[in-house]
PDB file of C-alpha atoms in Angstrom:
ATOM      1  CA  MET S 147       0.160   0.044  -0.169  1.00  0.00           C
ATOM      2  CA  PRO S 148       1.396   3.396  -0.884  1.00  0.00           C
ATOM      3  CA  THR S 149       2.979   5.650   1.607  1.00  0.00           C
ATOM      4  CA  SER S 150       3.642   9.299   1.447  1.00  0.00           C
ATOM      5  CA  THR S 151       3.945  12.497   3.819  1.00  0.00           C
ATOM      6  CA  LEU S 152       0.405  13.546   4.532  1.00  0.00           C
ATOM      7  CA  TYR S 153      -0.072  16.999   6.550  1.00  0.00           C
ATOM      8  CA  ALA S 154      -2.597  17.755   9.417  1.00  0.00           C
ATOM      9  CA  PRO S 155      -5.262  18.373   9.143  1.00  0.00           C
ATOM     10  CA  LEU S 156      -5.905  16.059   6.643  1.00  0.00           C
ATOM     11  CA  THR S 157      -8.516  17.341   3.903  1.00  0.00           C
ATOM     12  CA  ALA S 158     -10.372  15.449   1.235  1.00  0.00           C
ATOM     13  CA  GLY S 159      -8.625  17.464  -1.252  1.00  0.00           C
ATOM     14  CA  ALA S 160      -4.899  16.957   0.134  1.00  0.00           C
ATOM     15  CA  PHE S 161      -5.595  13.309   0.638  1.00  0.00           C
ATOM     16  CA  LEU S 162      -6.805  12.968  -3.021  1.00  0.00           C
ATOM     17  CA  PHE S 163      -4.434  15.017  -5.051  1.00  0.00           C
ATOM     18  CA  GLY S 164      -1.467  15.019  -3.312  1.00  0.00           C
ATOM     19  CA  ASP S 165       0.962  15.838  -0.169  1.00  0.00           C
ATOM     20  CA  SER S 166       0.627  19.583  -0.193  1.00  0.00           C
ATOM     21  CA  PRO S 167      -2.119  20.930   1.984  1.00  0.00           C
ATOM     22  CA  GLY S 168      -4.777  23.359   0.200  1.00  0.00           C
ATOM     23  CA  ALA S 169      -2.642  25.221  -2.126  1.00  0.00           C
ATOM     24  CA  HIS S 170      -2.681  23.020  -5.290  1.00  0.00           C
ATOM     25  CA  THR S 171      -5.984  21.186  -4.634  1.00  0.00           C
ATOM     26  CA  ALA S 172      -7.660  23.652  -7.160  1.00  0.00           C
ATOM     27  CA  GLU S 173      -5.150  23.085  -9.632  1.00  0.00           C
ATOM     28  CA  ALA S 174      -4.975  19.624  -9.537  1.00  0.00           C
ATOM     29  CA  VAL S 175      -9.139  19.428  -9.756  1.00  0.00           C
ATOM     30  CA  ALA S 176      -8.788  21.817 -12.791  1.00  0.00           C
ATOM     31  CA  HIS S 177      -6.233  19.550 -14.533  1.00  0.00           C
ATOM     32  CA  ALA S 178      -8.484  16.574 -13.890  1.00  0.00           C
ATOM     33  CA  ILE S 179     -11.629  18.259 -15.142  1.00  0.00           C
ATOM     34  CA  SER S 180      -9.406  19.553 -18.153  1.00  0.00           C
ATOM     35  CA  GLN S 181      -8.332  15.908 -18.805  1.00  0.00           C
ATOM     36  CA  GLN S 182     -11.912  14.184 -18.726  1.00  0.00           C
ATOM     37  CA  GLY S 183     -13.093  17.411 -21.247  1.00  0.00           C
ATOM     38  CA  ALA S 184     -15.958  17.908 -18.854  1.00  0.00           C
ATOM     39  CA  ALA S 185     -16.466  21.716 -19.687  1.00  0.00           C
ATOM     40  CA  ARG S 186     -15.973  21.142 -23.569  1.00  0.00           C
ATOM     41  CA  SER S 187     -18.472  18.295 -23.591  1.00  0.00           C
ATOM     42  CA  ALA S 188     -21.049  20.485 -21.716  1.00  0.00           C
ATOM     43  CA  LEU S 189     -20.387  23.540 -23.512  1.00  0.00           C
ATOM     44  CA  ARG S 190     -20.496  21.975 -27.038  1.00  0.00           C
ATOM     45  CA  SER S 191     -23.899  23.946 -27.726  1.00  0.00           C
ATOM     46  CA  VAL S 192     -22.560  27.276 -26.881  1.00  0.00           C
ATOM     47  CA  ARG S 193     -20.832  28.640 -30.004  1.00  0.00           C
ATOM     48  CA  ARG S 194     -20.053  31.719 -28.538  1.00  0.00           C
ATOM     49  CA  LEU S 195     -17.243  30.316 -25.845  1.00  0.00           C
ATOM     50  CA  SER S 196     -13.638  30.355 -27.130  1.00  0.00           C
ATOM     51  CA  ALA S 197     -11.272  27.413 -26.258  1.00  0.00           C
ATOM     52  CA  SER S 198      -9.745  29.671 -24.100  1.00  0.00           C
ATOM     53  CA  SER S 199     -13.174  30.299 -22.437  1.00  0.00           C
ATOM     54  CA  VAL S 200     -13.432  26.621 -21.911  1.00  0.00           C
ATOM     55  CA  GLU S 201      -9.791  26.864 -20.098  1.00  0.00           C
ATOM     56  CA  THR S 202     -11.144  29.394 -17.818  1.00  0.00           C
ATOM     57  CA  VAL S 203     -14.534  27.613 -16.840  1.00  0.00           C
ATOM     58  CA  ASP S 204     -12.164  24.461 -16.149  1.00  0.00           C
ATOM     59  CA  ARG S 205     -10.195  26.524 -13.765  1.00  0.00           C
ATOM     60  CA  GLU S 206     -13.171  28.380 -12.147  1.00  0.00           C
ATOM     61  CA  ILE S 207     -14.564  25.171 -11.569  1.00  0.00           C
ATOM     62  CA  GLY S 208     -11.344  23.808 -10.330  1.00  0.00           C
ATOM     63  CA  SER S 209     -11.142  26.525  -7.915  1.00  0.00           C
ATOM     64  CA  VAL S 210     -14.756  26.084  -6.170  1.00  0.00           C
ATOM     65  CA  THR S 211     -14.315  22.651  -6.142  1.00  0.00           C
ATOM     66  CA  GLY S 212     -10.944  22.697  -4.235  1.00  0.00           C
ATOM     67  CA  ARG S 213     -12.853  24.846  -1.811  1.00  0.00           C
ATOM     68  CA  LEU S 214     -15.585  22.080  -1.504  1.00  0.00           C
ATOM     69  CA  LEU S 215     -13.044  19.509  -0.872  1.00  0.00           C
ATOM     70  CA  ASP S 216     -11.751  21.725   2.271  1.00  0.00           C
ATOM     71  CA  LEU S 217     -13.192  18.832   4.318  1.00  0.00           C
ATOM     72  CA  ASP S 218     -11.481  17.591   7.590  1.00  0.00           C
ATOM     73  CA  LEU S 219     -11.464  13.659   7.097  1.00  0.00           C
ATOM     74  CA  GLY S 220     -10.755  13.366  11.061  1.00  0.00           C
ATOM     75  CA  GLU S 221     -13.887  15.454  11.849  1.00  0.00           C
ATOM     76  CA  ILE S 222     -15.589  12.693   9.827  1.00  0.00           C
ATOM     77  CA  LEU S 223     -14.366  10.015  11.971  1.00  0.00           C
ATOM     78  CA  VAL S 224     -14.920  11.706  15.218  1.00  0.00           C
ATOM     79  CA  SER S 225     -18.071  12.804  14.485  1.00  0.00           C
ATOM     80  CA  SER S 226     -19.146   9.160  13.780  1.00  0.00           C
ATOM     81  CA  TRP S 227     -17.486   7.937  17.042  1.00  0.00           C
ATOM     82  CA  GLN S 228     -19.725  10.356  19.078  1.00  0.00           C
ATOM     83  CA  LYS S 229     -22.698   8.134  18.091  1.00  0.00           C
ATOM     84  CA  TYR S 230     -20.721   5.012  19.023  1.00  0.00           C
ATOM     85  CA  SER S 231     -22.777   3.427  22.254  1.00  0.00           C
ATOM     86  CA  LYS S 232     -19.585   1.683  23.811  1.00  0.00           C
ATOM     87  CA  LEU S 233     -18.121   5.173  23.910  1.00  0.00           C
ATOM     88  CA  ILE S 234     -20.994   6.953  25.196  1.00  0.00           C
ATOM     89  CA  GLU S 235     -21.716   4.674  28.297  1.00  0.00           C
ATOM     90  CA  SER S 236     -17.716   4.837  28.732  1.00  0.00           C
ATOM     91  CA  ALA S 237     -18.368   8.566  29.175  1.00  0.00           C
ATOM     92  CA  GLU S 238     -21.331   8.361  31.106  1.00  0.00           C
ATOM     93  CA  ARG S 239     -19.277   6.507  33.757  1.00  0.00           C
ATOM     94  CA  THR S 240     -16.404   8.381  33.791  1.00  0.00           C
ATOM     95  CA  LEU S 241     -18.283  11.629  34.098  1.00  0.00           C
ATOM     96  CA  ALA S 242     -20.055  10.356  37.097  1.00  0.00           C
ATOM     97  CA  VAL S 243     -16.625   9.750  38.857  1.00  0.00           C
ATOM     98  CA  PRO S 244     -14.583  12.861  38.006  1.00  0.00           C
ATOM     99  CA  GLY S 245     -10.919  11.929  37.552  1.00  0.00           C
ATOM    100  CA  THR S 246     -11.376   8.397  36.011  1.00  0.00           C
ATOM    101  CA  GLU S 247     -10.830   7.533  32.656  1.00  0.00           C
ATOM    102  CA  GLU S 248     -11.413   3.882  30.418  1.00  0.00           C
ATOM    103  CA  ILE S 249      -9.710   2.369  27.524  1.00  0.00           C
ATOM    104  CA  VAL S 250     -12.324   1.325  25.204  1.00  0.00           C
ATOM    105  CA  GLU S 251     -11.466  -1.216  22.437  1.00  0.00           C
ATOM    106  CA  LEU S 252     -13.257  -0.443  19.169  1.00  0.00           C
ATOM    107  CA  VAL S 253     -14.129  -3.354  17.146  1.00  0.00           C
ATOM    108  CA  THR S 254     -13.203  -3.342  13.236  1.00  0.00           C
ATOM    109  CA  HIS S 255     -15.630  -1.006  11.465  1.00  0.00           C
ATOM    110  CA  ARG S 256     -16.322   0.887   8.685  1.00  0.00           C
ATOM    111  CA  VAL S 257     -17.360   4.520   8.418  1.00  0.00           C
ATOM    112  CA  SER S 258     -18.654   5.781   5.133  1.00  0.00           C
ATOM    113  CA  SER S 259     -19.560   9.526   4.079  1.00  0.00           C
ATOM    114  CA  THR S 260     -20.908  10.742   0.683  1.00  0.00           C
ATOM    115  CA  TYR S 261     -21.161  14.096  -0.522  1.00  0.00           C
ATOM    116  CA  SER S 262     -22.931  15.280  -3.632  1.00  0.00           C
ATOM    117  CA  PRO S 263     -22.661  19.173  -4.438  1.00  0.00           C
ATOM    118  CA  HIS S 264     -23.110  20.666  -7.734  1.00  0.00           C
ATOM    119  CA  VAL S 265     -21.588  23.724  -9.386  1.00  0.00           C
ATOM    120  CA  ASP S 266     -24.064  25.595 -11.717  1.00  0.00           C
ATOM    121  CA  LEU S 267     -22.561  27.558 -15.056  1.00  0.00           C
ATOM    122  CA  THR S 268     -24.570  30.307 -16.338  1.00  0.00           C
ATOM    123  CA  VAL S 269     -23.741  32.345 -19.428  1.00  0.00           C
ATOM    124  CA  GLU S 270     -25.755  36.087 -19.516  1.00  0.00           C
ATOM    125  CA  ARG S 271     -28.053  34.679 -16.613  1.00  0.00           C
ATOM    126  CA  THR S 272     -28.620  31.426 -18.700  1.00  0.00           C
ATOM    127  CA  LEU S 273     -28.161  28.389 -16.961  1.00  0.00           C
ATOM    128  CA  ILE S 274     -25.876  26.378 -19.287  1.00  0.00           C
ATOM    129  CA  HIS S 275     -25.084  23.352 -17.157  1.00  0.00           C
ATOM    130  CA  SER S 276     -24.762  22.259 -13.643  1.00  0.00           C
ATOM    131  CA  PHE S 277     -21.960  19.979 -12.971  1.00  0.00           C
ATOM    132  CA  GLU S 278     -22.847  17.185 -10.608  1.00  0.00           C
ATOM    133  CA  PHE S 279     -19.806  16.223  -8.063  1.00  0.00           C
ATOM    134  CA  GLU S 280     -20.079  13.345  -5.625  1.00  0.00           C
ATOM    135  CA  LEU S 281     -17.282  12.741  -3.094  1.00  0.00           C
ATOM    136  CA  GLU S 282     -17.185   9.402  -1.217  1.00  0.00           C
ATOM    137  CA  VAL S 283     -15.064   8.520   1.501  1.00  0.00           C
ATOM    138  CA  VAL S 284     -14.856   5.368   3.398  1.00  0.00           C
ATOM    139  CA  PHE S 285     -12.829   4.681   6.382  1.00  0.00           C
ATOM    140  CA  ASP S 286     -11.839   1.016   7.406  1.00  0.00           C
ATOM    141  CA  VAL S 287     -10.803   0.959  10.766  1.00  0.00           C
ATOM    142  CA  ILE S 288      -8.686  -2.079  12.449  1.00  0.00           C
ATOM    143  CA  GLY S 289      -7.791  -2.550  16.290  1.00  0.00           C
ATOM    144  CA  LEU S 290      -8.485   0.794  17.793  1.00  0.00           C
ATOM    145  CA  GLU S 291      -8.205   2.162  21.385  1.00  0.00           C
ATOM    146  CA  ALA S 292     -10.013   4.745  22.422  1.00  0.00           C
ATOM    147  CA  VAL S 293      -9.302   6.557  25.976  1.00  0.00           C
ATOM    148  CA  VAL S 294     -12.483   8.478  27.438  1.00  0.00           C
ATOM    149  CA  ARG S 295     -11.774  10.694  30.008  1.00  0.00           C
ATOM    150  CA  ASP S 296     -14.204  12.808  31.869  1.00  0.00           C
ATOM    151  CA  GLY S 297     -17.190  12.312  29.735  1.00  0.00           C
ATOM    152  CA  ALA S 298     -14.832  12.918  26.703  1.00  0.00           C
ATOM    153  CA  LEU S 299     -13.248  11.233  24.045  1.00  0.00           C
ATOM    154  CA  ALA S 300      -9.262  12.346  25.048  1.00  0.00           C
ATOM    155  CA  MET S 301      -7.257   9.873  22.832  1.00  0.00           C
ATOM    156  CA  VAL S 302      -6.987   7.089  19.997  1.00  0.00           C
ATOM    157  CA  ARG S 303      -3.954   4.959  20.243  1.00  0.00           C
ATOM    158  CA  ALA S 304      -2.907   1.889  18.392  1.00  0.00           C
ATOM    159  CA  GLY S 305      -5.210   0.494  15.256  1.00  0.00           C
ATOM    160  CA  GLU S 306      -4.891   1.014  11.652  1.00  0.00           C
ATOM    161  CA  CYS S 307      -7.103   3.078   9.432  1.00  0.00           C
ATOM    162  CA  VAL S 308      -7.481   2.534   5.525  1.00  0.00           C
ATOM    163  CA  VAL S 309      -9.083   5.376   3.875  1.00  0.00           C
ATOM    164  CA  THR S 310     -10.755   5.344   0.311  1.00  0.00           C
ATOM    165  CA  ALA S 311     -11.818   8.212  -1.418  1.00  0.00           C
ATOM    166  CA  THR S 312     -13.383   9.021  -4.873  1.00  0.00           C
ATOM    167  CA  LEU S 313     -14.521  12.263  -6.368  1.00  0.00           C
ATOM    168  CA  THR S 314     -16.501  12.107  -9.940  1.00  0.00           C
ATOM    169  CA  LEU S 315     -18.122  14.791 -12.145  1.00  0.00           C
ATOM    170  CA  ASP S 316     -21.180  13.931 -13.975  1.00  0.00           C
ATOM    171  CA  GLY S 317     -20.641  10.167 -13.389  1.00  0.00           C
ATOM    172  CA  ALA S 318     -16.734  10.133 -14.631  1.00  0.00           C
ATOM    173  CA  ARG S 319     -14.160   9.550 -12.212  1.00  0.00           C
ATOM    174  CA  LEU S 320     -11.750  12.449 -11.615  1.00  0.00           C
ATOM    175  CA  ALA S 321      -9.677  10.916  -8.648  1.00  0.00           C
ATOM    176  CA  LYS S 322      -9.494   8.054  -6.618  1.00  0.00           C
ATOM    177  CA  LYS S 323      -6.978   7.146  -3.838  1.00  0.00           C
ATOM    178  CA  HIS S 324      -6.526   4.030  -1.289  1.00  0.00           C
ATOM    179  CA  HIS S 325      -4.244   4.849   1.586  1.00  0.00           C
ATOM    180  CA  LEU S 326      -3.233   3.566   4.931  1.00  0.00           C
ATOM    181  CA  VAL S 327      -3.155   6.660   7.024  1.00  0.00           C
ATOM    182  CA  ASN S 328      -1.809   7.601  10.403  1.00  0.00           C
ATOM    183  CA  LEU S 329      -4.577   7.931  12.835  1.00  0.00           C
ATOM    184  CA  ASP S 330      -2.251  10.195  14.844  1.00  0.00           C
ATOM    185  CA  LEU S 331      -2.161  12.545  11.918  1.00  0.00           C
ATOM    186  CA  MET S 332      -5.775  12.322  11.051  1.00  0.00           C
ATOM    187  CA  VAL S 333      -7.603  12.534  14.255  1.00  0.00           C
ATOM    188  CA  ARG S 334      -7.079  15.292  16.461  1.00  0.00           C
ATOM    189  CA  LEU S 335      -8.469  15.609  20.285  1.00  0.00           C
ATOM    190  CA  ASP S 336      -6.684  18.522  21.254  1.00  0.00           C
ATOM    191  CA  PRO S 337      -8.909  19.721  23.435  1.00  0.00           C
ATOM    192  CA  PRO S 338     -10.817  16.204  24.222  1.00  0.00           C
ATOM    193  CA  ARG S 339     -13.973  15.781  22.409  1.00  0.00           C
ATOM    194  CA  ARG S 340     -17.276  15.834  24.760  1.00  0.00           C
ATOM    195  CA  LEU S 341     -19.339  12.729  24.117  1.00  0.00           C
ATOM    196  CA  VAL S 342     -21.783  13.516  27.072  1.00  0.00           C
ATOM    197  CA  SER S 343     -22.406  16.431  29.335  1.00  0.00           C
ATOM    198  CA  GLU S 344     -24.213  16.538  33.022  1.00  0.00           C
ATOM    199  CA  SER S 345     -27.291  17.877  31.594  1.00  0.00           C
ATOM    200  CA  ASP S 346     -27.415  14.577  29.422  1.00  0.00           C
ATOM    201  CA  PRO S 347     -30.124  12.115  30.488  1.00  0.00           C
ATOM    202  CA  VAL S 348     -28.711   8.563  31.095  1.00  0.00           C
ATOM    203  CA  ARG S 349     -29.049   6.428  28.362  1.00  0.00           C
ATOM    204  CA  THR S 350     -30.184   2.842  28.072  1.00  0.00           C
ATOM    205  CA  PRO S 351     -27.078   0.572  26.831  1.00  0.00           C
ATOM    206  CA  THR S 352     -27.410  -0.594  23.254  1.00  0.00           C
ATOM    207  CA  VAL S 353     -25.258  -3.036  21.452  1.00  0.00           C
ATOM    208  CA  ASP S 354     -23.077  -1.727  18.373  1.00  0.00           C
ATOM    209  CA  SER S 355     -22.901  -4.159  15.624  1.00  0.00           C
ATOM    210  CA  ALA S 356     -19.387  -4.308  14.041  1.00  0.00           C
ATOM    211  CA  ALA S 357     -21.098  -5.636  10.909  1.00  0.00           C
ATOM    212  CA  THR S 358     -23.191  -2.434  10.153  1.00  0.00           C
ATOM    213  CA  PRO S 359     -21.401   0.626   8.318  1.00  0.00           C
ATOM    214  CA  ILE S 360     -22.021   3.965   9.688  1.00  0.00           C
ATOM    215  CA  ASP S 361     -23.082   6.444   7.319  1.00  0.00           C
ATOM    216  CA  THR S 362     -22.464  10.237   8.236  1.00  0.00           C
ATOM    217  CA  ARG S 363     -23.695  13.199   6.510  1.00  0.00           C
ATOM    218  CA  PRO S 364     -22.916  16.777   6.693  1.00  0.00           C
ATOM    219  CA  SER S 365     -25.572  18.618   8.312  1.00  0.00           C
ATOM    220  CA  ARG S 366     -24.768  21.883   6.122  1.00  0.00           C
ATOM    221  CA  TRP S 367     -23.291  21.115   2.612  1.00  0.00           C
ATOM    222  CA  PRO S 368     -23.607  23.903  -0.162  1.00  0.00           C
ATOM    223  CA  GLU S 369     -26.137  22.485  -2.677  1.00  0.00           C
ATOM    224  CA  ALA S 370     -24.960  24.660  -5.553  1.00  0.00           C
ATOM    225  CA  VAL S 371     -22.172  27.024  -6.261  1.00  0.00           C
ATOM    226  CA  PRO S 372     -23.100  29.614  -8.971  1.00  0.00           C
ATOM    227  CA  LEU S 373     -20.388  30.021 -11.623  1.00  0.00           C
ATOM    228  CA  ARG S 374     -20.513  32.579 -14.230  1.00  0.00           C
ATOM    229  CA  SER S 375     -18.779  33.137 -17.299  1.00  0.00           C
ATOM    230  CA  ARG S 376     -19.520  35.866 -20.105  1.00  0.00           C
ATOM    231  CA  GLY S 377     -20.118  34.639 -23.812  1.00  0.00           C
ATOM    232  CA  ARG S 378     -17.900  36.033 -26.247  1.00  0.00           C
ATOM    233  CA  GLY S 379     -19.199  37.510 -29.286  1.00  0.00           C
TER     234      GLY S 379
END
């Protein structure tokens, strides 16, 4: 499995398009879009747009999408763990006895998350095309230990995490990467992440299933980002 230097915080864009954080993601996305010829295909019916205009559209879509890919992969994992019943039950016990901590062994599990934004291209206030993106991120976590202290997730240690991310545009793949990632790099817990608070009611214990994937979706995600281009006479 490939290994390389990655930077914290680890975003979806940095994971998919190289080692450099942030700055080069937009350029990499624009290049991938240009290679696919997505803009040229979508704008075929617009005769007033020159080849240079199509290149500009590629760059602008790449820039917008690069910002959309500024998604912290560690936050996806931590948000899913905050719903894990064994961690919540441990948090309730440690919160009841201040100063105590527990080590919780998390079974092998998968966390998956899918995002489907789109970018609208308009020419002279007329919608020409809606570029449909899909970003799917899958985490396979093995042998993880979590340290719960005073009602919060304080640390994760040991374990492995294989991340698979796929970005498509209008059904065509722009990028895909499958990588073993250091959890210490991806997951940041300073300060610890609160699992329960003193005001929360005590839950009835439940059983987590190792075979059931956890689907996480963003509570807020831009449905459309308008992109405007001037026609050329």
